[in-house]
Amino acid sequence: MSYSDTIPLHPSSQSDIDEIENLINSNPTSVLPARPPSPPRASIPISSTPPPPPAFIPSNLPPPAIHKPTPVPSVIPTVPAVAAPKPPLPPSHGSSSSGNIGVTGFGSAPNTLTEPVWDTVKRDLSRIVSNLKLVVFPNPYREDPGKALRDWDLWGPFFFIVFLGLTLSWSASVKKSEVFAVAFALLAAGAVILTLNVLLLGGHIIFFQSLSLLGYCLFPLDVGALICMLKDNVIIKLVVVAVTLAWSSWAAYPFMSTAVNPGRKALALYPVLLMYVSVGFLIIAID
Amino acid sequence: MDLNPPPGENYGHPRICLFHVLFKGAALAFYILSALFVNSFVIIFVVTVLLAALDFWVVKNVSGRILVGLRWWNEIDEDGESVWKFECLDQESMARINKKDSWLFWWTLYLTAVVWIFFAIFSLVRLQADYLLVVGVCLTLSIANIVGFTKCRKDAKKQLQAFATQTLATRFQSTIQSAFSVV
């Protein structure tokens, strides 16, 4: 071995050699001879387990977003390539970065293939509930609103819009189908247009995040529509709709206002208010 | 892509394949048959869109991962920017993907989009705005999945090429190095 060649022989060379042998025997993985380690084999995360749980290679190489805790620890065993140079491929954190659950429109992918579907469903449901709590209910510990709905999802808004449409349709005595179709189209198109409005005003908001937000803010109006469906008194309807309208607008205000610069706040908020008022009128006027 | 499933092997994940096809088929079947049996547009709308949404979720989260080893999602990073992520399995696992599974996956994905487009044209011609709305929503969901997975697949191919060339380069390098160190 070339290693012994580089050590000059000394009267106490035997002890040196013993020392080296001890080192090698005690820690076989970290002591390496002069030949370079074999990088590619060592850095493939799955080469050491049979049958390997397939590892996902991320397409970009971003550092894993640390703010999301992974529910399941990484299953990829760390290869004993401790002394190897930085591997040319993405490191074996492929699983943990895929474990930082990306947010998607209709749910996220679990980070292991063996995660049962029921777990995914539960996780998505809990995300809907937490988004709802974050957006609609008063929360003194709320962090910067622009970042609050980072885990946007569209399931919540979908359910709320459909529920509102159904409630209005049930309340209507005639033309039920038209009422539903109009309510759905109005809310969906309204959310898209409001988002475009913010973007055109030079605001910084992600399209889907804003859609998600506007959908979640419909929750109070859903409650109001349900109450109005059950109680037919006009006075009660007016009061309930006014309260829920104020609640919806209050919920939407922080997100919309932080998205644009202060001079244009009113321009961004007024259409939102207008849409919720028109939905409120729909609720009152249906009989 | 050929019209017949690749011969020889069986489906690798028959239950997943079933679910992959189930919701798509149910949405289409309900849409077609409901016009005959159900009088209320609201029910047609809600059930069809719900089935389409469930299908979207299943394809994106379950069958995409398991049948073809691809995954895509959207993240919002610390700066508030939206980032689309595409992931694929590593090369060894990709080689082991069941051919029949992936054939079924891609064919049904494209086929349902084509059928929805056909229905969209149909309802456009008949000037039925409300049915057009239903078809529009279902079409959007199908196309979203198609775009996501196609991008994923292209990315995967690029990745594999880069991996292969890099592996060759580093092996070449290490061979040279070991050759020199022996000398």
Coordinates of C-alpha atoms in Angstrom, one line a residue:
Chain A
M1 CA 0.0 0.0 0.0
S2 CA 1.3 3.4 -0.8
Y3 CA 0.4 4.7 2.6
S4 CA 3.3 2.8 4.3
D5 CA 5.7 4.1 1.7
T6 CA 5.1 7.7 2.8
I7 CA 6.0 7.1 6.4
P8 CA 9.8 7.2 6.9
L9 CA 11.1 4.2 8.7
H10 CA 12.4 5.0 12.2
P11 CA 13.7 2.8 14.9
S12 CA 10.3 2.8 16.4
S13 CA 8.7 2.1 13.1
Q14 CA 7.2 -1.0 14.3
S15 CA 5.1 0.9 16.9
D16 CA 4.1 3.3 14.1
I17 CA 2.9 0.5 12.0
D18 CA 1.0 -1.0 14.9
E19 CA -0.6 2.4 15.5
I20 CA -1.6 2.6 11.9
E21 CA -3.0 -0.9 12.0
N22 CA -5.0 -0.1 15.1
L23 CA -6.4 3.0 13.4
I24 CA -7.3 1.0 10.3
N25 CA -8.9 -1.8 12.3
S26 CA -10.8 0.4 14.7
N27 CA -12.3 2.8 12.2
P28 CA -12.3 1.2 8.8
T29 CA -14.6 3.6 7.1
S30 CA -13.0 6.9 7.9
V31 CA -9.3 6.1 7.3
L32 CA -8.7 6.1 3.6
P33 CA -5.6 5.3 1.6
A34 CA -4.2 7.7 -0.9
R35 CA -6.4 6.4 -3.7
P36 CA -9.5 8.5 -4.1
P37 CA -12.7 7.2 -2.9
S38 CA -15.3 6.0 -5.4
P39 CA -17.7 8.9 -5.5
P40 CA -20.6 7.8 -7.7
R41 CA -21.3 4.5 -6.0
A42 CA -21.1 6.0 -2.5
S43 CA -23.4 8.8 -3.2
I44 CA -26.3 6.9 -4.7
P45 CA -28.6 6.8 -1.7
I46 CA -30.2 3.4 -2.3
S47 CA -27.3 1.2 -3.3
S48 CA -26.8 -0.3 0.1
T49 CA -30.3 -1.7 0.8
P50 CA -32.0 -4.5 -1.0
P51 CA -34.8 -4.0 -2.1
P52 CA -34.3 -0.3 -1.9
P53 CA -37.1 2.1 -1.1
P54 CA -36.8 4.2 -4.1
A55 CA -35.3 7.6 -3.5
F56 CA -36.6 10.7 -5.2
I57 CA -34.0 12.8 -6.9
P58 CA -35.1 16.4 -6.7
S59 CA -34.9 18.1 -10.0
N60 CA -33.6 21.5 -8.7
L61 CA -31.1 21.4 -5.9
P62 CA -32.7 23.7 -3.4
P63 CA -31.8 23.3 0.2
P64 CA -34.7 21.6 2.0
A65 CA -37.2 24.1 3.3
I66 CA -36.6 23.8 7.0
H67 CA -39.8 25.3 8.2
K68 CA -41.9 22.2 7.5
P69 CA -41.3 19.4 9.9
T70 CA -41.2 16.0 8.3
P71 CA -43.7 13.6 9.8
V72 CA -41.6 10.6 8.9
P73 CA -37.9 10.4 9.3
S74 CA -35.8 9.7 6.3
V75 CA -35.6 6.1 5.4
I76 CA -32.5 6.4 3.3
P77 CA -29.6 5.0 5.3
T78 CA -26.6 7.3 5.4
V79 CA -23.9 5.7 3.4
P80 CA -20.6 5.4 5.1
A81 CA -19.1 8.0 2.8
V82 CA -18.2 10.3 5.6
A83 CA -14.7 11.1 4.3
A84 CA -15.7 11.1 0.7
P85 CA -15.6 14.5 -1.0
K86 CA -18.8 16.2 -1.6
P87 CA -20.7 13.9 -3.9
P88 CA -21.3 15.2 -7.4
L89 CA -24.9 14.2 -7.2
P90 CA -27.6 15.5 -5.0
P91 CA -26.9 14.2 -1.5
S92 CA -28.8 11.4 0.0
H93 CA -31.1 13.9 1.5
G94 CA -33.3 13.3 -1.4
S95 CA -35.8 11.6 0.8
S96 CA -35.8 14.3 3.5
S97 CA -36.2 17.1 1.0
S98 CA -39.1 15.3 -0.5
G99 CA -40.3 14.8 3.0
N100 CA -40.8 18.5 3.3
I101 CA -44.2 18.2 2.0
G102 CA -44.7 20.4 -0.9
V103 CA -48.0 22.2 -1.0
T104 CA -50.2 21.5 -3.9
G105 CA -53.5 22.5 -5.1
F106 CA -55.3 19.4 -4.0
G107 CA -53.0 17.7 -1.5
S108 CA -49.4 16.8 -1.2
A109 CA -47.4 13.7 -1.8
P110 CA -46.2 11.7 1.1
N111 CA -42.5 11.2 1.4
T112 CA -42.4 7.5 1.5
L113 CA -44.0 5.1 -0.8
T114 CA -45.2 3.0 2.0
E115 CA -47.2 5.7 3.6
P116 CA -50.8 4.5 3.6
V117 CA -53.3 6.6 1.7
W118 CA -55.3 7.1 4.9
D119 CA -52.3 9.0 6.3
T120 CA -52.2 11.3 3.3
V121 CA -55.9 11.9 3.6
K122 CA -55.6 12.7 7.3
R123 CA -52.8 15.1 6.7
D124 CA -54.6 16.9 4.0
L125 CA -57.7 17.2 6.2
S126 CA -55.7 18.6 9.0
R127 CA -54.1 21.1 6.6
I128 CA -57.5 22.3 5.6
V129 CA -58.6 22.8 9.2
S130 CA -55.4 24.6 10.1
N131 CA -55.6 26.9 7.1
L132 CA -59.2 27.7 8.0
K133 CA -58.2 28.6 11.6
L134 CA -55.4 30.7 10.3
V135 CA -57.4 32.7 7.9
V136 CA -60.7 33.2 9.5
F137 CA -60.4 33.1 13.2
P138 CA -58.8 35.8 15.3
N139 CA -55.2 34.9 16.1
P140 CA -53.0 37.3 18.1
Y141 CA -49.9 35.2 17.3
R142 CA -50.4 35.4 13.6
E143 CA -47.1 36.0 11.9
D144 CA -46.7 38.1 8.8
P145 CA -50.0 37.6 6.9
G146 CA -48.2 37.3 3.6
K147 CA -46.5 34.2 4.7
A148 CA -49.3 32.8 6.7
L149 CA -51.1 30.9 3.9
R150 CA -48.0 29.4 2.5
D151 CA -49.5 25.9 2.6
W152 CA -52.2 26.9 0.2
D153 CA -54.7 24.2 -0.9
L154 CA -57.8 24.5 -3.0
W155 CA -59.9 21.8 -1.3
G156 CA -61.2 24.1 1.3
P157 CA -62.2 26.8 -1.1
F158 CA -63.8 24.2 -3.3
F159 CA -65.9 22.9 -0.5
F160 CA -66.9 26.3 0.6
I161 CA -67.9 27.5 -2.8
V162 CA -69.9 24.4 -3.5
F163 CA -71.6 24.6 -0.1
L164 CA -72.5 28.2 -0.6
G165 CA -74.0 27.4 -4.0
L166 CA -75.9 24.5 -2.6
T167 CA -77.3 26.5 0.2
L168 CA -78.4 29.3 -2.1
S169 CA -79.9 26.7 -4.4
W170 CA -81.8 25.0 -1.6
S171 CA -83.2 28.4 -0.4
A172 CA -84.4 29.2 -3.8
S173 CA -87.9 28.1 -4.6
V174 CA -87.6 28.4 -8.3
K175 CA -84.7 28.1 -10.8
K176 CA -82.6 26.2 -8.5
S177 CA -80.1 25.1 -11.1
E178 CA -79.5 28.6 -12.4
V179 CA -79.0 29.9 -8.9
F180 CA -76.3 27.3 -8.2
A181 CA -74.6 27.8 -11.5
V182 CA -74.6 31.6 -11.2
A183 CA -73.3 31.4 -7.6
F184 CA -70.5 29.0 -8.5
A185 CA -69.5 30.9 -11.6
L186 CA -69.6 34.2 -9.8
L187 CA -67.5 33.1 -6.9
A188 CA -64.9 31.3 -9.0
A189 CA -64.6 34.0 -11.6
G190 CA -64.7 36.6 -8.9
A191 CA -61.7 35.0 -7.1
V192 CA -59.7 34.9 -10.3
I193 CA -60.5 38.5 -11.2
L194 CA -59.7 39.8 -7.7
T195 CA -56.4 38.0 -7.9
L196 CA -55.6 39.5 -11.3
N197 CA -56.6 42.9 -9.9
V198 CA -54.0 42.6 -7.1
L199 CA -51.4 41.5 -9.6
L200 CA -52.1 44.3 -12.0
L201 CA -51.9 46.8 -9.2
G202 CA -48.3 45.7 -8.9
G203 CA -48.9 43.7 -5.8
H204 CA -46.9 40.6 -4.8
I205 CA -49.2 37.7 -4.3
I206 CA -49.1 34.2 -5.6
F207 CA -52.0 33.3 -7.8
F208 CA -53.1 30.1 -6.1
Q209 CA -52.4 31.5 -2.6
S210 CA -54.8 34.3 -3.3
L211 CA -57.4 32.0 -4.7
S212 CA -57.1 29.8 -1.7
L213 CA -57.3 32.8 0.7
L214 CA -60.4 34.2 -1.0
G215 CA -62.0 30.8 -0.8
Y216 CA -61.4 30.4 2.8
C217 CA -62.7 33.8 3.6
L218 CA -66.1 32.6 2.3
F219 CA -66.5 30.5 5.4
P220 CA -68.4 33.1 7.4
L221 CA -70.7 33.8 4.5
D222 CA -71.4 30.0 4.3
V223 CA -72.4 30.1 7.9
G224 CA -74.6 33.1 7.3
A225 CA -76.3 31.5 4.3
L226 CA -77.0 28.4 6.3
I227 CA -78.6 30.4 9.1
C228 CA -80.6 32.4 6.5
M229 CA -81.8 29.2 4.9
L230 CA -83.1 27.9 8.2
K231 CA -84.7 31.2 9.5
D232 CA -86.8 33.1 7.0
N233 CA -87.2 36.4 8.9
V234 CA -86.0 39.4 6.9
I235 CA -84.6 41.2 9.9
I236 CA -82.7 38.2 11.1
K237 CA -81.3 37.7 7.6
L238 CA -80.2 41.3 7.4
V239 CA -78.4 41.2 10.7
V240 CA -76.8 37.8 10.1
V241 CA -75.6 38.8 6.6
A242 CA -74.2 42.1 7.9
V243 CA -72.3 40.3 10.6
T244 CA -70.9 37.6 8.4
L245 CA -70.0 40.1 5.7
A246 CA -68.0 42.1 8.1
W247 CA -66.3 39.0 9.4
S248 CA -65.4 37.9 5.8
S249 CA -64.0 41.3 5.0
W250 CA -62.1 41.5 8.2
A251 CA -60.5 38.1 7.4
A252 CA -59.5 39.1 3.9
Y253 CA -58.2 42.5 4.9
P254 CA -54.7 41.7 6.2
F255 CA -53.7 39.5 3.4
M256 CA -54.8 41.8 0.6
S257 CA -53.5 44.9 2.2
T258 CA -50.0 43.6 2.8
A259 CA -49.8 42.4 -0.8
V260 CA -49.9 45.8 -2.4
N261 CA -48.1 49.0 -1.5
P262 CA -49.9 51.3 1.0
G263 CA -51.1 53.8 -1.5
R264 CA -53.1 51.2 -3.4
K265 CA -54.6 49.4 -0.5
A266 CA -58.1 50.8 -1.1
L267 CA -57.9 49.9 -4.8
A268 CA -57.2 46.3 -3.9
L269 CA -59.7 46.0 -1.1
Y270 CA -62.7 47.7 -2.6
P271 CA -63.4 44.9 -5.2
V272 CA -63.1 42.3 -2.5
L273 CA -65.7 44.1 -0.4
L274 CA -67.9 44.5 -3.5
M275 CA -67.9 40.8 -4.2
Y276 CA -68.7 39.9 -0.6
V277 CA -71.5 42.5 -0.6
S278 CA -73.0 41.1 -3.8
V279 CA -72.9 37.6 -2.3
G280 CA -74.6 39.0 0.8
F281 CA -77.3 40.5 -1.4
L282 CA -77.8 37.1 -3.1
I283 CA -78.3 35.5 0.3
I284 CA -80.8 38.1 1.5
A285 CA -82.7 38.3 -1.8
I286 CA -83.2 34.5 -2.2
D287 CA -86.6 33.4 -1.0
Chain B
M1 CA -47.0 4.8 -27.8
D2 CA -48.8 1.9 -29.2
L3 CA -52.4 1.0 -28.9
N4 CA -51.9 -2.3 -27.2
P5 CA -50.5 -3.0 -23.8
P6 CA -47.0 -4.4 -23.8
P7 CA -47.2 -8.1 -23.8
G8 CA -45.8 -10.5 -21.2
E9 CA -45.9 -9.1 -17.7
N10 CA -48.9 -8.4 -15.6
Y11 CA -49.9 -5.2 -14.0
G12 CA -47.6 -4.3 -11.2
H13 CA -50.1 -2.6 -9.0
P14 CA -53.6 -3.7 -10.1
R15 CA -55.4 -2.0 -7.2
I16 CA -53.8 1.3 -7.9
C17 CA -54.5 0.9 -11.6
L18 CA -58.1 0.3 -10.8
F19 CA -58.4 3.4 -8.7
H20 CA -56.6 5.4 -11.3
V21 CA -59.2 4.5 -13.8
L22 CA -62.2 4.3 -11.4
F23 CA -62.7 8.0 -10.7
K24 CA -62.1 9.1 -14.2
G25 CA -64.5 6.6 -15.5
A26 CA -67.1 7.4 -12.9
A27 CA -67.0 11.1 -13.6
L28 CA -67.4 10.5 -17.3
A29 CA -70.1 7.8 -16.9
F30 CA -72.1 9.9 -14.5
Y31 CA -71.9 12.9 -16.7
I32 CA -73.1 10.9 -19.7
L33 CA -75.8 8.9 -18.0
S34 CA -77.1 11.6 -15.7
A35 CA -78.6 13.6 -18.6
L36 CA -80.9 10.6 -19.0
F37 CA -81.9 9.9 -15.4
V38 CA -81.3 12.9 -13.2
N39 CA -83.4 15.9 -13.5
S40 CA -81.4 18.3 -11.4
F41 CA -78.4 20.1 -12.9
V42 CA -77.0 20.9 -9.4
I43 CA -76.6 17.2 -8.6
I44 CA -74.9 16.5 -12.0
F45 CA -72.6 19.4 -11.4
V46 CA -71.6 18.6 -7.8
V47 CA -71.2 14.9 -8.3
T48 CA -69.2 15.2 -11.5
V49 CA -66.9 17.9 -10.3
L50 CA -66.4 16.0 -7.0
L51 CA -65.4 12.8 -8.8
A52 CA -63.1 14.8 -11.1
A53 CA -61.5 16.4 -8.1
L54 CA -61.0 13.1 -6.4
D55 CA -59.5 11.7 -9.5
F56 CA -57.1 14.6 -9.7
W57 CA -56.0 14.0 -6.1
V58 CA -55.6 10.2 -6.7
V59 CA -53.6 10.6 -9.9
K60 CA -51.4 13.3 -8.4
N61 CA -50.7 11.7 -5.1
V62 CA -51.1 8.0 -5.4
S63 CA -51.0 6.6 -8.9
G64 CA -48.4 9.1 -10.2
R65 CA -46.0 8.1 -7.5
I66 CA -46.6 4.4 -7.6
L67 CA -47.2 3.6 -11.3
V68 CA -44.7 5.9 -12.9
G69 CA -42.5 7.2 -10.1
L70 CA -43.1 10.9 -10.8
R71 CA -44.2 13.6 -8.6
W72 CA -44.8 17.3 -8.9
W73 CA -46.0 20.0 -6.5
N74 CA -45.8 23.7 -5.8
E75 CA -44.0 25.3 -2.9
I76 CA -43.8 28.8 -1.6
D77 CA -40.4 29.5 -0.3
E78 CA -39.1 32.0 2.3
D79 CA -39.2 34.9 -0.1
G80 CA -42.7 34.4 -0.9
E81 CA -41.9 33.1 -4.4
S82 CA -43.8 30.2 -5.9
V83 CA -41.6 27.3 -7.0
W84 CA -42.8 24.3 -9.0
K85 CA -41.0 21.2 -8.0
F86 CA -40.7 18.1 -10.2
E87 CA -39.3 14.9 -8.9
C88 CA -38.6 11.4 -10.2
L89 CA -37.3 8.2 -8.9
D90 CA -33.6 7.4 -9.2
Q91 CA -32.5 5.5 -12.2
E92 CA -32.5 2.0 -10.9
S93 CA -36.1 2.2 -9.7
M94 CA -37.2 3.9 -12.9
A95 CA -35.9 0.9 -14.8
R96 CA -38.0 -1.4 -12.7
I97 CA -41.3 0.4 -13.3
N98 CA -43.8 -2.0 -14.7
K99 CA -44.4 -1.2 -18.4
K100 CA -48.0 -2.1 -18.4
D101 CA -48.7 0.2 -15.4
S102 CA -47.1 3.2 -17.1
W103 CA -48.8 2.4 -20.4
L104 CA -52.2 2.4 -18.6
F105 CA -51.3 5.6 -16.7
W106 CA -50.4 7.7 -19.7
W107 CA -53.0 6.4 -22.0
T108 CA -55.9 7.0 -19.6
L109 CA -54.6 10.4 -18.7
Y110 CA -54.5 11.6 -22.3
L111 CA -57.7 9.8 -23.3
T112 CA -59.9 11.4 -20.6
A113 CA -58.7 14.8 -21.6
V114 CA -59.6 14.1 -25.2
V115 CA -63.1 12.9 -24.2
W116 CA -63.7 16.0 -22.0
I117 CA -62.6 18.2 -24.9
F118 CA -65.1 16.4 -27.1
F119 CA -67.8 17.1 -24.5
A120 CA -66.8 20.7 -24.3
I121 CA -67.2 21.1 -28.1
F122 CA -70.5 19.3 -27.9
S123 CA -72.0 21.6 -25.2
L124 CA -70.5 24.6 -26.9
V125 CA -72.3 23.7 -30.1
R126 CA -75.5 23.2 -28.2
L127 CA -75.0 26.5 -26.4
Q128 CA -75.4 25.0 -22.9
A129 CA -73.4 27.3 -20.7
D130 CA -74.0 25.4 -17.5
Y131 CA -72.9 22.1 -18.9
L132 CA -69.9 23.9 -20.4
L133 CA -69.1 25.0 -16.9
V134 CA -69.0 21.4 -15.6
V135 CA -66.9 20.2 -18.5
G136 CA -64.6 23.2 -18.2
V137 CA -63.8 22.4 -14.6
C138 CA -63.2 18.7 -15.3
L139 CA -61.0 19.6 -18.3
T140 CA -58.9 22.0 -16.3
L141 CA -58.2 19.3 -13.7
S142 CA -57.2 16.8 -16.4
I143 CA -55.0 19.2 -18.2
A144 CA -53.3 20.3 -15.0
N145 CA -52.3 16.7 -14.3
I146 CA -51.2 16.1 -17.8
V147 CA -49.0 19.2 -17.8
G148 CA -47.5 18.4 -14.4
F149 CA -46.6 14.9 -15.2
T150 CA -45.3 15.6 -18.7
K151 CA -43.0 18.3 -17.3
C152 CA -42.0 15.8 -14.7
R153 CA -41.1 13.2 -17.3
K154 CA -39.1 15.6 -19.4
D155 CA -37.3 16.7 -16.3
A156 CA -36.7 13.0 -15.4
K157 CA -35.2 12.3 -18.8
K158 CA -32.9 15.3 -18.5
Q159 CA -31.9 14.2 -15.0
L160 CA -31.0 10.7 -16.1
Q161 CA -28.9 12.0 -19.0
A162 CA -27.1 14.4 -16.7
F163 CA -26.6 11.6 -14.2
A164 CA -25.2 9.3 -16.8
T165 CA -22.8 11.8 -18.2
Q166 CA -21.7 12.8 -14.7
T167 CA -21.2 9.2 -13.7
L168 CA -19.1 8.5 -16.7
A169 CA -17.0 11.6 -16.1
T170 CA -16.3 10.9 -12.5
R171 CA -15.5 7.3 -13.2
F172 CA -13.2 8.3 -15.9
Q173 CA -11.6 10.8 -13.5
S174 CA -11.2 8.2 -10.7
T175 CA -9.7 5.7 -13.1
I176 CA -7.1 8.2 -14.2
Q177 CA -6.4 9.1 -10.7
S178 CA -5.9 5.6 -9.5
A179 CA -3.8 4.9 -12.5
F180 CA -1.5 7.8 -11.6
S181 CA -1.4 6.9 -7.9
V182 CA -0.2 3.3 -8.7
V183 CA 2.7 4.6 -10.7

